[in-house]
């Protein structure tokens, strides 16, 4: 299946961009799972019994799908998971905003970071859109997937 | 000239999404396996600071941190309500605070009948856990006092933020 060159470049750009963001987002959470569990708890959305499991699983998923996007392996699945996670993040941020919670988002750093706000919704929406080219389109550039 | 991305996607959307779903399941399975291994190594040492009692609770009133409460204290508009039961730990309180306790709510409210009006802005505080203060907040709201807030961290957070204290004078005898 052949694609226009500009679409291949767009797919490559989105793949590396989203993948890089997810890898970066996972690093501090992988190093400080306890602090990340506390950051998740501030949203008051995840049942208490699942906080630790969420704090352990989420950064591993983020790191793995980020890496998969960057190296172009299982990229459609990785992009699908990224899109799903971003929808969850958007819902959590919107929920926190609607309840007037004054909390840090816990997106990249567990100890401090951006306060939950409208700007985060736009950022995650942009990332969500960037998931579409690698999900539906060409691999774009070098990668391990057999389809190009 | 190559086919456009949208044309390619439209040509076999079912196949594309099926492939994506299959790959996603594989990636999730790998993630779960990696997490399980990591949990065995790290899990027991996790430090979680969230208080289960507070976490599961639906707050009846907005939360204030100590810095915000201090600003309101300095402005002199808000009234502070000490919700702690009398005991050896309750020798001091926020200066000017009234006492309303869960165990003697009606008596304490009666003692403050000529003092509190529904328009008053009330800040409730306790010993750190919000469970008791939240209970009293919901009862105050039901009694027609809608301007209620809860002080996060209670008197301990107030002290840590440099807030002044004074000896506690109960509104009614304990």
mmCIF file of C-alpha atoms in Angstrom:
data_model
loop_
_atom_site.group_PDB
_atom_site.id
_atom_site.type_symbol
_atom_site.label_atom_id
_atom_site.label_comp_id
_atom_site.label_asym_id
_atom_site.label_seq_id
_atom_site.Cartn_x
_atom_site.Cartn_y
_atom_site.Cartn_z
ATOM 1 C CA UNK A 1 0.000 0.000 0.000
ATOM 2 C CA UNK A 2 1.559 3.297 -1.079
ATOM 3 C CA UNK A 3 0.919 6.681 0.449
ATOM 4 C CA UNK A 4 1.657 10.246 -0.619
ATOM 5 C CA UNK A 5 5.106 11.369 0.612
ATOM 6 C CA UNK A 6 3.739 14.174 2.774
ATOM 7 C CA UNK A 7 1.456 11.710 4.540
ATOM 8 C CA UNK A 8 4.379 9.422 5.230
ATOM 9 C CA UNK A 9 6.301 12.355 6.720
ATOM 10 C CA UNK A 10 3.255 13.370 8.778
ATOM 11 C CA UNK A 11 2.874 9.821 10.101
ATOM 12 C CA UNK A 12 6.580 9.650 10.995
ATOM 13 C CA UNK A 13 6.429 13.021 12.737
ATOM 14 C CA UNK A 14 3.343 12.048 14.762
ATOM 15 C CA UNK A 15 4.783 8.637 15.591
ATOM 16 C CA UNK A 16 8.018 10.097 16.958
ATOM 17 C CA UNK A 17 6.269 13.003 18.656
ATOM 18 C CA UNK A 18 3.623 11.003 20.492
ATOM 19 C CA UNK A 19 6.059 8.187 21.251
ATOM 20 C CA UNK A 20 8.623 10.614 22.660
ATOM 21 C CA UNK A 21 6.028 12.326 24.848
ATOM 22 C CA UNK A 22 4.804 9.004 26.250
ATOM 23 C CA UNK A 23 8.327 7.768 26.984
ATOM 24 C CA UNK A 24 9.194 11.050 28.726
ATOM 25 C CA UNK A 25 5.920 10.949 30.672
ATOM 26 C CA UNK A 26 6.676 7.464 31.952
ATOM 27 C CA UNK A 27 10.170 8.091 33.339
ATOM 28 C CA UNK A 28 9.426 9.887 36.614
ATOM 29 C CA UNK A 29 6.418 7.644 37.252
ATOM 30 C CA UNK A 30 8.545 4.524 36.808
ATOM 31 C CA UNK A 31 11.077 5.877 39.314
ATOM 32 C CA UNK A 32 8.513 7.017 41.913
ATOM 33 C CA UNK A 33 5.466 4.729 41.795
ATOM 34 C CA UNK A 34 4.362 5.655 45.314
ATOM 35 C CA UNK A 35 4.318 9.362 44.534
ATOM 36 C CA UNK A 36 2.470 8.639 41.290
ATOM 37 C CA UNK A 37 -0.140 6.624 43.207
ATOM 38 C CA UNK A 38 -0.673 9.676 45.395
ATOM 39 C CA UNK A 39 -0.952 11.893 42.302
ATOM 40 C CA UNK A 40 -3.634 9.572 40.893
ATOM 41 C CA UNK A 41 -5.439 9.615 44.247
ATOM 42 C CA UNK A 42 -5.844 13.396 44.005
ATOM 43 C CA UNK A 43 -8.273 12.904 41.117
ATOM 44 C CA UNK A 44 -10.470 10.746 43.399
ATOM 45 C CA UNK A 45 -11.614 8.665 40.425
ATOM 46 C CA UNK A 46 -9.797 5.355 40.842
ATOM 47 C CA UNK A 47 -11.015 3.106 43.712
ATOM 48 C CA UNK A 48 -8.537 3.151 46.579
ATOM 49 C CA UNK A 49 -7.815 -0.569 46.237
ATOM 50 C CA UNK A 50 -6.706 -0.074 42.618
ATOM 51 C CA UNK A 51 -4.429 2.941 43.156
ATOM 52 C CA UNK A 52 -1.197 0.972 43.524
ATOM 53 C CA UNK A 53 -1.974 -1.330 40.612
ATOM 54 C CA UNK A 54 -2.805 1.665 38.399
ATOM 55 C CA UNK A 55 0.373 3.448 39.475
ATOM 56 C CA UNK A 56 2.437 0.388 38.574
ATOM 57 C CA UNK A 57 0.724 -0.492 35.288
ATOM 58 C CA UNK A 58 0.194 2.908 33.688
ATOM 59 C CA UNK A 59 3.853 4.009 33.362
ATOM 60 C CA UNK A 60 4.833 0.596 31.982
ATOM 61 C CA UNK A 61 2.113 0.875 29.341
ATOM 62 C CA UNK A 62 3.191 4.430 28.542
ATOM 63 C CA UNK A 63 6.842 3.446 28.187
ATOM 64 C CA UNK A 64 6.087 0.377 26.072
ATOM 65 C CA UNK A 65 3.678 2.057 23.642
ATOM 66 C CA UNK A 66 5.968 5.074 23.409
ATOM 67 C CA UNK A 67 8.892 2.837 22.523
ATOM 68 C CA UNK A 68 6.746 0.868 20.065
ATOM 69 C CA UNK A 69 5.743 4.061 18.274
ATOM 70 C CA UNK A 70 9.316 5.363 18.085
ATOM 71 C CA UNK A 71 10.743 2.130 16.651
ATOM 72 C CA UNK A 72 7.665 1.513 14.474
ATOM 73 C CA UNK A 73 6.770 -1.870 15.960
ATOM 74 C CA UNK A 74 3.075 -2.742 16.396
ATOM 75 C CA UNK A 75 2.502 0.940 15.720
ATOM 76 C CA UNK A 76 -1.227 0.717 15.037
ATOM 77 C CA UNK A 77 -1.852 -1.025 18.351
ATOM 78 C CA UNK A 78 0.454 1.389 20.169
ATOM 79 C CA UNK A 79 -1.351 4.350 18.626
ATOM 80 C CA UNK A 80 -4.713 2.841 19.582
ATOM 81 C CA UNK A 81 -3.612 2.461 23.217
ATOM 82 C CA UNK A 82 -2.189 5.997 23.232
ATOM 83 C CA UNK A 83 -5.495 7.319 21.896
ATOM 84 C CA UNK A 84 -7.421 5.369 24.525
ATOM 85 C CA UNK A 85 -5.184 6.627 27.326
ATOM 86 C CA UNK A 86 -5.535 10.199 26.103
ATOM 87 C CA UNK A 87 -9.331 9.892 26.111
ATOM 88 C CA UNK A 88 -9.099 8.670 29.726
ATOM 89 C CA UNK A 89 -6.741 11.552 30.622
ATOM 90 C CA UNK A 90 -9.086 14.062 28.977
ATOM 91 C CA UNK A 91 -12.047 12.697 30.919
ATOM 92 C CA UNK A 92 -10.080 12.786 34.200
ATOM 93 C CA UNK A 93 -8.931 16.367 33.647
ATOM 94 C CA UNK A 94 -12.423 17.509 32.635
ATOM 95 C CA UNK A 95 -13.856 15.773 35.695
ATOM 96 C CA UNK A 96 -11.300 17.435 38.000
ATOM 97 C CA UNK A 97 -12.042 20.828 36.453
ATOM 98 C CA UNK A 98 -15.785 20.374 36.821
ATOM 99 C CA UNK A 99 -15.332 19.507 40.518
ATOM 100 C CA UNK A 100 -13.043 22.480 41.123
ATOM 101 C CA UNK A 101 -10.111 20.323 42.225
ATOM 102 C CA UNK A 102 -6.911 22.336 42.612
ATOM 103 C CA UNK A 103 -4.381 19.570 41.927
ATOM 104 C CA UNK A 104 -1.276 19.053 39.846
ATOM 105 C CA UNK A 105 -1.942 16.874 36.823
ATOM 106 C CA UNK A 106 0.760 14.263 37.510
ATOM 107 C CA UNK A 107 1.356 14.073 33.770
ATOM 108 C CA UNK A 108 5.151 14.230 33.642
ATOM 109 C CA UNK A 109 6.350 14.765 37.217
ATOM 110 C CA UNK A 110 4.933 13.151 40.323
ATOM 111 C CA UNK A 111 6.029 15.731 42.906
ATOM 112 C CA UNK A 112 4.881 18.888 41.146
ATOM 113 C CA UNK A 113 3.981 19.982 37.649
ATOM 114 C CA UNK A 114 1.204 21.640 35.739
ATOM 115 C CA UNK A 115 -1.938 22.400 37.690
ATOM 116 C CA UNK A 116 -4.999 20.864 36.092
ATOM 117 C CA UNK A 117 -6.428 23.447 33.685
ATOM 118 C CA UNK A 118 -7.960 24.085 30.297
ATOM 119 C CA UNK A 119 -4.511 24.183 28.678
ATOM 120 C CA UNK A 120 -4.004 20.505 29.474
ATOM 121 C CA UNK A 121 -7.227 19.641 27.641
ATOM 122 C CA UNK A 122 -5.948 21.322 24.475
ATOM 123 C CA UNK A 123 -2.560 19.620 24.779
ATOM 124 C CA UNK A 124 -4.119 16.177 25.149
ATOM 125 C CA UNK A 125 -6.559 16.854 22.304
ATOM 126 C CA UNK A 126 -3.608 17.721 20.069
ATOM 127 C CA UNK A 127 -1.834 14.509 21.080
ATOM 128 C CA UNK A 128 -5.048 12.569 20.435
ATOM 129 C CA UNK A 129 -5.211 13.942 16.898
ATOM 130 C CA UNK A 130 -1.534 13.056 16.426
ATOM 131 C CA UNK A 131 -2.377 9.417 17.163
ATOM 132 C CA UNK A 132 -4.530 9.143 14.042
ATOM 133 C CA UNK A 133 -1.826 9.057 11.309
ATOM 134 C CA UNK A 134 0.140 6.167 12.866
ATOM 135 C CA UNK A 135 -3.134 4.406 13.738
ATOM 136 C CA UNK A 136 -4.752 4.615 10.322
ATOM 137 C CA UNK A 137 -2.009 5.609 7.902
ATOM 138 C CA UNK A 138 1.463 4.691 6.731
ATOM 139 C CA UNK A 139 4.412 3.695 8.912
ATOM 140 C CA UNK A 140 6.384 6.636 7.552
ATOM 141 C CA UNK A 141 10.193 6.368 7.737
ATOM 142 C CA UNK A 142 12.145 3.466 9.177
ATOM 143 C CA UNK A 143 10.403 1.003 11.445
ATOM 144 C CA UNK A 144 10.037 -2.643 12.389
ATOM 145 C CA UNK A 145 6.474 -3.135 11.123
ATOM 146 C CA UNK A 146 6.299 -5.029 7.798
ATOM 147 C CA UNK A 147 3.599 -2.816 6.279
ATOM 148 C CA UNK A 148 4.962 0.541 5.208
ATOM 149 C CA UNK B 1 1.350 9.227 -7.491
ATOM 150 C CA UNK B 2 0.655 7.304 -4.273
ATOM 151 C CA UNK B 3 -2.781 6.898 -2.727
ATOM 152 C CA UNK B 4 -3.794 9.362 -0.077
ATOM 153 C CA UNK B 5 -3.903 8.345 3.582
ATOM 154 C CA UNK B 6 -7.669 8.773 3.796
ATOM 155 C CA UNK B 7 -8.162 6.651 0.670
ATOM 156 C CA UNK B 8 -5.930 3.965 2.116
ATOM 157 C CA UNK B 9 -7.766 4.056 5.413
ATOM 158 C CA UNK B 10 -11.152 3.964 3.739
ATOM 159 C CA UNK B 11 -10.177 1.021 1.563
ATOM 160 C CA UNK B 12 -9.919 -1.395 4.488
ATOM 161 C CA UNK B 13 -10.950 0.262 7.736
ATOM 162 C CA UNK B 14 -12.066 -3.023 9.222
ATOM 163 C CA UNK B 15 -8.712 -4.669 8.593
ATOM 164 C CA UNK B 16 -6.822 -1.650 9.892
ATOM 165 C CA UNK B 17 -8.764 -1.473 13.135
ATOM 166 C CA UNK B 18 -8.664 -5.248 13.602
ATOM 167 C CA UNK B 19 -4.887 -5.130 13.220
ATOM 168 C CA UNK B 20 -4.711 -2.228 15.666
ATOM 169 C CA UNK B 21 -6.841 -4.072 18.215
ATOM 170 C CA UNK B 22 -4.778 -7.252 17.883
ATOM 171 C CA UNK B 23 -1.538 -5.326 18.317
ATOM 172 C CA UNK B 24 -2.972 -3.381 21.260
ATOM 173 C CA UNK B 25 -3.878 -6.603 23.043
ATOM 174 C CA UNK B 26 -0.356 -7.900 22.531
ATOM 175 C CA UNK B 27 1.163 -4.697 23.908
ATOM 176 C CA UNK B 28 -1.178 -4.706 26.902
ATOM 177 C CA UNK B 29 -0.343 -8.338 27.642
ATOM 178 C CA UNK B 30 3.368 -7.514 27.589
ATOM 179 C CA UNK B 31 2.727 -4.505 29.845
ATOM 180 C CA UNK B 32 0.813 -6.592 32.374
ATOM 181 C CA UNK B 33 3.576 -9.212 32.411
ATOM 182 C CA UNK B 34 6.258 -6.546 32.928
ATOM 183 C CA UNK B 35 4.179 -4.872 35.647
ATOM 184 C CA UNK B 36 3.630 -8.148 37.457
ATOM 185 C CA UNK B 37 7.377 -8.721 37.544
ATOM 186 C CA UNK B 38 8.006 -5.185 38.727
ATOM 187 C CA UNK B 39 5.263 -5.473 41.359
ATOM 188 C CA UNK B 40 7.011 -8.497 42.818
ATOM 189 C CA UNK B 41 10.190 -6.429 43.202
ATOM 190 C CA UNK B 42 8.853 -2.978 44.123
ATOM 191 C CA UNK B 43 5.207 -3.284 45.158
ATOM 192 C CA UNK B 44 5.517 -3.864 48.913
ATOM 193 C CA UNK B 45 7.716 -0.793 49.281
ATOM 194 C CA UNK B 46 5.278 1.644 47.682
ATOM 195 C CA UNK B 47 4.486 4.652 49.844
ATOM 196 C CA UNK B 48 0.934 5.901 49.404
ATOM 197 C CA UNK B 49 0.005 8.981 51.395
ATOM 198 C CA UNK B 50 -3.697 9.083 50.536
ATOM 199 C CA UNK B 51 -5.924 8.573 53.580
ATOM 200 C CA UNK B 52 -8.468 5.838 52.766
ATOM 201 C CA UNK B 53 -11.087 7.410 55.068
ATOM 202 C CA UNK B 54 -10.851 10.760 53.300
ATOM 203 C CA UNK B 55 -10.411 9.227 49.864
ATOM 204 C CA UNK B 56 -13.704 7.363 49.804
ATOM 205 C CA UNK B 57 -15.631 10.311 51.200
ATOM 206 C CA UNK B 58 -17.781 12.643 49.179
ATOM 207 C CA UNK B 59 -17.187 16.099 50.592
ATOM 208 C CA UNK B 60 -20.229 18.152 51.453
ATOM 209 C CA UNK B 61 -18.307 21.409 51.154
ATOM 210 C CA UNK B 62 -15.309 22.808 49.263
ATOM 211 C CA UNK B 63 -11.832 22.195 50.665
ATOM 212 C CA UNK B 64 -9.464 24.986 51.672
ATOM 213 C CA UNK B 65 -5.759 24.622 52.249
ATOM 214 C CA UNK B 66 -4.135 26.268 55.241
ATOM 215 C CA UNK B 67 -2.662 29.148 53.232
ATOM 216 C CA UNK B 68 -6.101 30.071 51.864
ATOM 217 C CA UNK B 69 -7.618 29.756 55.342
ATOM 218 C CA UNK B 70 -4.971 32.080 56.746
ATOM 219 C CA UNK B 71 -5.784 34.698 54.110
ATOM 220 C CA UNK B 72 -9.455 34.471 55.060
ATOM 221 C CA UNK B 73 -8.513 34.677 58.746
ATOM 222 C CA UNK B 74 -6.525 37.848 58.107
ATOM 223 C CA UNK B 75 -9.456 39.339 56.172
ATOM 224 C CA UNK B 76 -11.647 38.720 59.209
ATOM 225 C CA UNK B 77 -14.770 37.834 57.219
ATOM 226 C CA UNK B 78 -14.901 34.084 57.901
ATOM 227 C CA UNK B 79 -15.785 32.338 61.136
ATOM 228 C CA UNK B 80 -13.779 29.293 62.186
ATOM 229 C CA UNK B 81 -15.520 26.267 63.661
ATOM 230 C CA UNK B 82 -13.578 23.754 65.774
ATOM 231 C CA UNK B 83 -15.207 20.333 65.297
ATOM 232 C CA UNK B 84 -12.997 18.347 67.676
ATOM 233 C CA UNK B 85 -14.454 16.611 70.692
ATOM 234 C CA UNK B 86 -13.005 17.863 73.987
ATOM 235 C CA UNK B 87 -9.939 15.943 75.110
ATOM 236 C CA UNK B 88 -6.314 16.265 76.174
ATOM 237 C CA UNK B 89 -5.324 17.053 72.563
ATOM 238 C CA UNK B 90 -7.679 20.012 72.259
ATOM 239 C CA UNK B 91 -6.108 22.543 74.594
ATOM 240 C CA UNK B 92 -5.662 25.124 71.856
ATOM 241 C CA UNK B 93 -7.531 26.236 68.792
ATOM 242 C CA UNK B 94 -7.663 28.958 66.172
ATOM 243 C CA UNK B 95 -8.270 32.294 67.919
ATOM 244 C CA UNK B 96 -11.941 33.227 67.863
ATOM 245 C CA UNK B 97 -13.075 29.768 66.725
ATOM 246 C CA UNK B 98 -16.452 28.505 67.879
ATOM 247 C CA UNK B 99 -16.962 24.881 68.858
ATOM 248 C CA UNK B 100 -19.495 22.628 67.149
ATOM 249 C CA UNK B 101 -19.051 18.920 67.811
ATOM 250 C CA UNK B 102 -20.744 15.962 66.209
ATOM 251 C CA UNK B 103 -21.627 14.398 69.561
ATOM 252 C CA UNK B 104 -23.347 17.527 70.883
ATOM 253 C CA UNK B 105 -24.341 19.190 67.637
ATOM 254 C CA UNK B 106 -27.769 20.381 68.765
ATOM 255 C CA UNK B 107 -26.523 21.761 72.089
ATOM 256 C CA UNK B 108 -23.601 23.535 70.431
ATOM 257 C CA UNK B 109 -25.892 25.024 67.785
ATOM 258 C CA UNK B 110 -28.280 26.181 70.492
ATOM 259 C CA UNK B 111 -25.428 27.940 72.301
ATOM 260 C CA UNK B 112 -24.534 29.738 69.054
ATOM 261 C CA UNK B 113 -28.104 30.575 68.081
ATOM 262 C CA UNK B 114 -27.599 34.313 68.566
ATOM 263 C CA UNK B 115 -24.094 34.254 67.114
ATOM 264 C CA UNK B 116 -24.319 32.436 63.772
ATOM 265 C CA UNK B 117 -26.470 33.670 60.908
ATOM 266 C CA UNK B 118 -27.047 31.784 57.629
ATOM 267 C CA UNK B 119 -25.000 34.342 55.691
ATOM 268 C CA UNK B 120 -21.866 33.620 57.740
ATOM 269 C CA UNK B 121 -18.924 32.101 55.912
ATOM 270 C CA UNK B 122 -17.822 29.140 58.027
ATOM 271 C CA UNK B 123 -14.520 27.270 57.887
ATOM 272 C CA UNK B 124 -14.652 23.916 59.685
ATOM 273 C CA UNK B 125 -11.535 22.247 60.976
ATOM 274 C CA UNK B 126 -10.661 19.177 62.998
ATOM 275 C CA UNK B 127 -7.672 17.061 63.899
ATOM 276 C CA UNK B 128 -6.532 16.350 60.338
ATOM 277 C CA UNK B 129 -9.041 13.775 59.148
ATOM 278 C CA UNK B 130 -11.938 15.438 57.389
ATOM 279 C CA UNK B 131 -14.479 12.769 58.277
ATOM 280 C CA UNK B 132 -15.939 14.510 61.349
ATOM 281 C CA UNK B 133 -15.755 18.041 59.907
ATOM 282 C CA UNK B 134 -17.441 16.802 56.734
ATOM 283 C CA UNK B 135 -20.255 15.272 58.765
ATOM 284 C CA UNK B 136 -20.829 18.543 60.599
ATOM 285 C CA UNK B 137 -20.606 20.498 57.325
ATOM 286 C CA UNK B 138 -23.433 18.468 55.817
ATOM 287 C CA UNK B 139 -25.557 19.015 58.954
ATOM 288 C CA UNK B 140 -24.867 22.757 58.901
ATOM 289 C CA UNK B 141 -25.852 22.957 55.242
ATOM 290 C CA UNK B 142 -29.061 21.071 56.037
ATOM 291 C CA UNK B 143 -29.746 23.606 58.807
ATOM 292 C CA UNK B 144 -29.494 26.473 56.310
ATOM 293 C CA UNK B 145 -25.835 27.515 56.520
ATOM 294 C CA UNK B 146 -24.671 27.091 52.911
ATOM 295 C CA UNK B 147 -21.357 29.005 53.088
ATOM 296 C CA UNK B 148 -19.299 26.172 54.568
ATOM 297 C CA UNK B 149 -15.719 25.137 53.771
ATOM 298 C CA UNK B 150 -13.424 22.447 55.164
ATOM 299 C CA UNK B 151 -9.825 23.109 56.219
ATOM 300 C CA UNK B 152 -7.549 20.426 54.743
ATOM 301 C CA UNK B 153 -5.171 19.009 57.335
ATOM 302 C CA UNK B 154 -7.021 20.549 60.253
ATOM 303 C CA UNK B 155 -5.286 22.412 63.071
ATOM 304 C CA UNK B 156 -1.980 20.688 62.310
ATOM 305 C CA UNK B 157 -1.865 22.165 58.808
ATOM 306 C CA UNK B 158 -2.909 25.522 60.250
ATOM 307 C CA UNK B 159 0.013 25.452 62.702
ATOM 308 C CA UNK B 160 2.404 24.297 59.980
ATOM 309 C CA UNK B 161 1.328 27.272 57.855
ATOM 310 C CA UNK B 162 2.244 29.600 60.732
ATOM 311 C CA UNK B 163 -1.334 30.239 61.806
ATOM 312 C CA UNK B 164 -1.829 31.615 65.349
ATOM 313 C CA UNK B 165 -3.468 29.582 68.097
ATOM 314 C CA UNK B 166 -4.997 30.370 71.466
ATOM 315 C CA UNK B 167 -6.387 28.348 74.399
ATOM 316 C CA UNK B 168 -9.662 26.666 73.433
ATOM 317 C CA UNK B 169 -12.787 28.044 75.098
ATOM 318 C CA UNK B 170 -15.696 25.665 74.483
ATOM 319 C CA UNK B 171 -18.969 27.266 73.439
ATOM 320 C CA UNK B 172 -20.741 25.033 75.916
ATOM 321 C CA UNK B 173 -19.454 22.860 78.716
ATOM 322 C CA UNK B 174 -17.985 19.580 77.410
#
